[in-house]
Tab-separated table of C-alpha atoms in Angstrom:
chain	number	residue	atom	x	y	z
A	30	UNK	CA	-0.279	0.075	-0.182
A	31	UNK	CA	1.484	3.864	-0.582
A	32	UNK	CA	1.937	6.360	1.487
A	33	UNK	CA	-1.790	8.009	3.833
A	34	UNK	CA	-1.417	11.031	1.339
A	35	UNK	CA	-2.085	8.548	-1.737
A	36	UNK	CA	-4.275	7.031	-0.178
A	37	UNK	CA	-6.278	9.131	0.675
A	38	UNK	CA	-6.395	11.123	-2.669
A	39	UNK	CA	-8.641	8.375	-4.228
A	40	UNK	CA	-11.655	9.658	-2.137
A	41	UNK	CA	-11.544	13.031	-4.388
A	42	UNK	CA	-14.455	13.497	-6.342
A	43	UNK	CA	-16.117	10.545	-5.277
A	44	UNK	CA	-19.513	10.435	-4.976
A	45	UNK	CA	-20.510	9.163	-1.560
A	46	UNK	CA	-24.225	8.058	0.140
A	47	UNK	CA	-24.105	8.655	3.812
A	48	UNK	CA	-26.844	6.403	5.285
A	49	UNK	CA	-27.325	7.618	8.796
A	50	UNK	CA	-30.010	8.639	11.671
A	51	UNK	CA	-27.806	9.930	14.052
A	52	UNK	CA	-28.495	13.110	12.665
A	53	UNK	CA	-25.105	14.756	14.603
A	54	UNK	CA	-23.292	12.404	13.495
A	55	UNK	CA	-24.138	12.167	9.544
A	56	UNK	CA	-23.212	15.816	9.431
A	57	UNK	CA	-20.171	14.860	10.913
A	58	UNK	CA	-19.253	12.115	7.749
A	59	UNK	CA	-20.534	14.445	6.108
A	60	UNK	CA	-18.323	17.936	7.045
A	61	UNK	CA	-15.547	14.730	7.443
A	62	UNK	CA	-15.857	13.048	3.825
A	63	UNK	CA	-17.138	17.243	2.020
A	64	UNK	CA	-13.732	18.508	3.366
A	65	UNK	CA	-11.705	15.448	1.575
A	66	UNK	CA	-12.826	16.706	-1.399
A	67	UNK	CA	-16.013	14.083	-1.582
A	68	UNK	CA	-19.424	14.667	-3.037
A	69	UNK	CA	-21.933	13.655	-0.033
A	70	UNK	CA	-25.180	12.360	-1.183
A	71	UNK	CA	-27.716	13.135	2.206
A	72	UNK	CA	-26.909	12.139	4.817
A	73	UNK	CA	-29.992	9.742	4.545
A	74	UNK	CA	-31.776	8.962	7.765
A	75	UNK	CA	-34.223	6.267	6.416
A	76	UNK	CA	-34.402	3.380	4.022
A	77	UNK	CA	-37.244	4.253	1.662
A	78	UNK	CA	-35.118	7.756	0.447
A	79	UNK	CA	-31.558	5.635	0.546
A	80	UNK	CA	-33.272	3.160	-1.306
A	81	UNK	CA	-34.293	5.881	-4.000
A	82	UNK	CA	-30.127	6.958	-4.252
A	83	UNK	CA	-29.324	3.780	-4.856
A	84	UNK	CA	-30.864	2.759	-7.860
A	85	UNK	CA	-31.541	6.666	-8.859
A	86	UNK	CA	-28.091	8.412	-8.372
A	87	UNK	CA	-24.527	7.370	-9.576
A	88	UNK	CA	-22.475	6.639	-6.428
A	89	UNK	CA	-18.708	5.372	-6.158
A	90	UNK	CA	-19.379	4.352	-2.394
A	91	UNK	CA	-21.542	4.732	0.483
A	92	UNK	CA	-21.179	3.943	4.373
A	93	UNK	CA	-24.282	2.657	6.125
A	94	UNK	CA	-25.604	2.386	9.325
A	95	UNK	CA	-26.556	-1.120	10.589
A	96	UNK	CA	-29.601	-0.061	12.082
A	97	UNK	CA	-31.561	2.543	11.023
A	98	UNK	CA	-34.264	3.372	13.745
A	99	UNK	CA	-34.507	0.246	14.739
A	100	UNK	CA	-34.657	-1.366	11.036
A	101	UNK	CA	-32.090	-2.843	9.635
A	102	UNK	CA	-30.433	-2.093	6.636
A	103	UNK	CA	-30.976	-5.195	4.762
A	104	UNK	CA	-31.705	-4.215	1.755
A	105	UNK	CA	-30.005	-0.717	1.321
A	106	UNK	CA	-26.128	-2.886	1.871
A	107	UNK	CA	-28.113	-5.927	-1.010
A	108	UNK	CA	-28.788	-2.614	-3.444
A	109	UNK	CA	-25.450	-1.195	-3.126
A	110	UNK	CA	-23.978	-4.457	-3.316
A	111	UNK	CA	-25.597	-5.379	-6.631
A	112	UNK	CA	-24.957	-2.497	-8.454
A	113	UNK	CA	-20.951	-3.142	-7.735
A	114	UNK	CA	-21.662	-0.037	-5.633
A	115	UNK	CA	-18.409	-1.278	-2.630
A	116	UNK	CA	-19.641	0.319	1.136
A	117	UNK	CA	-18.577	0.726	4.993
A	118	UNK	CA	-20.379	0.162	8.197
A	119	UNK	CA	-20.891	2.111	10.370
A	120	UNK	CA	-22.197	0.540	13.833
A	121	UNK	CA	-22.382	0.745	17.348
A	122	UNK	CA	-23.156	-2.625	17.022
A	123	UNK	CA	-20.042	-5.343	17.395
A	124	UNK	CA	-19.418	-6.380	13.568
A	125	UNK	CA	-20.787	-10.497	14.847
A	126	UNK	CA	-24.256	-8.443	15.036
A	127	UNK	CA	-24.237	-8.390	11.338
A	128	UNK	CA	-25.114	-12.172	10.460
A	129	UNK	CA	-26.656	-12.121	7.248
A	130	UNK	CA	-24.148	-11.547	4.608
A	131	UNK	CA	-24.010	-8.527	2.565
A	132	UNK	CA	-24.024	-6.514	6.190
A	133	UNK	CA	-21.611	-9.531	7.320
A	134	UNK	CA	-19.189	-9.428	4.515
A	135	UNK	CA	-18.517	-5.560	4.671
A	136	UNK	CA	-15.401	-3.708	6.480
A	137	UNK	CA	-17.136	-2.390	9.367
A	138	UNK	CA	-15.977	0.755	11.124
A	139	UNK	CA	-16.897	0.972	15.038
A	140	UNK	CA	-18.559	4.486	16.308
A	141	UNK	CA	-17.742	6.588	17.804
A	142	UNK	CA	-15.973	7.586	13.913
A	143	UNK	CA	-12.252	8.557	14.121
A	144	UNK	CA	-11.974	10.638	11.304
A	145	UNK	CA	-8.939	8.933	9.583
A	146	UNK	CA	-9.970	5.844	10.679
A	147	UNK	CA	-13.352	6.603	8.537
A	148	UNK	CA	-11.097	8.297	5.503
A	149	UNK	CA	-8.585	5.920	5.237
A	150	UNK	CA	-11.136	2.543	5.096
A	151	UNK	CA	-13.056	4.339	2.877
A	152	UNK	CA	-10.368	4.720	0.820
A	153	UNK	CA	-9.172	1.060	0.905
A	154	UNK	CA	-12.270	1.273	-0.648
A	155	UNK	CA	-10.776	2.179	-4.476
């Protein structure tokens, strides 16, 4: 792998969907990604709006909260996987809580999010 600056340069201009129902975290994710040059779609807090963006927008990647207002984000993960869009699961739960593919098989990042870790893990998707 190359150095950190080169790795993060892969994010510039990328269209990233942010799916998160905790508004403060959603705004933090948006700010971190935009500061790195990403184009952020969302943040969206629910499954119907997320699916509409997955189906209707050109996306390079997504960050996906595993639990949206008590509902599993499995349908969103499946739609992303079906379209070949890589995603990173961000959750307060351990990755063992994700028992179904594609949530189980995706890279996970624990809340609270550390900005450099988020950026590095997203850059690794490319």
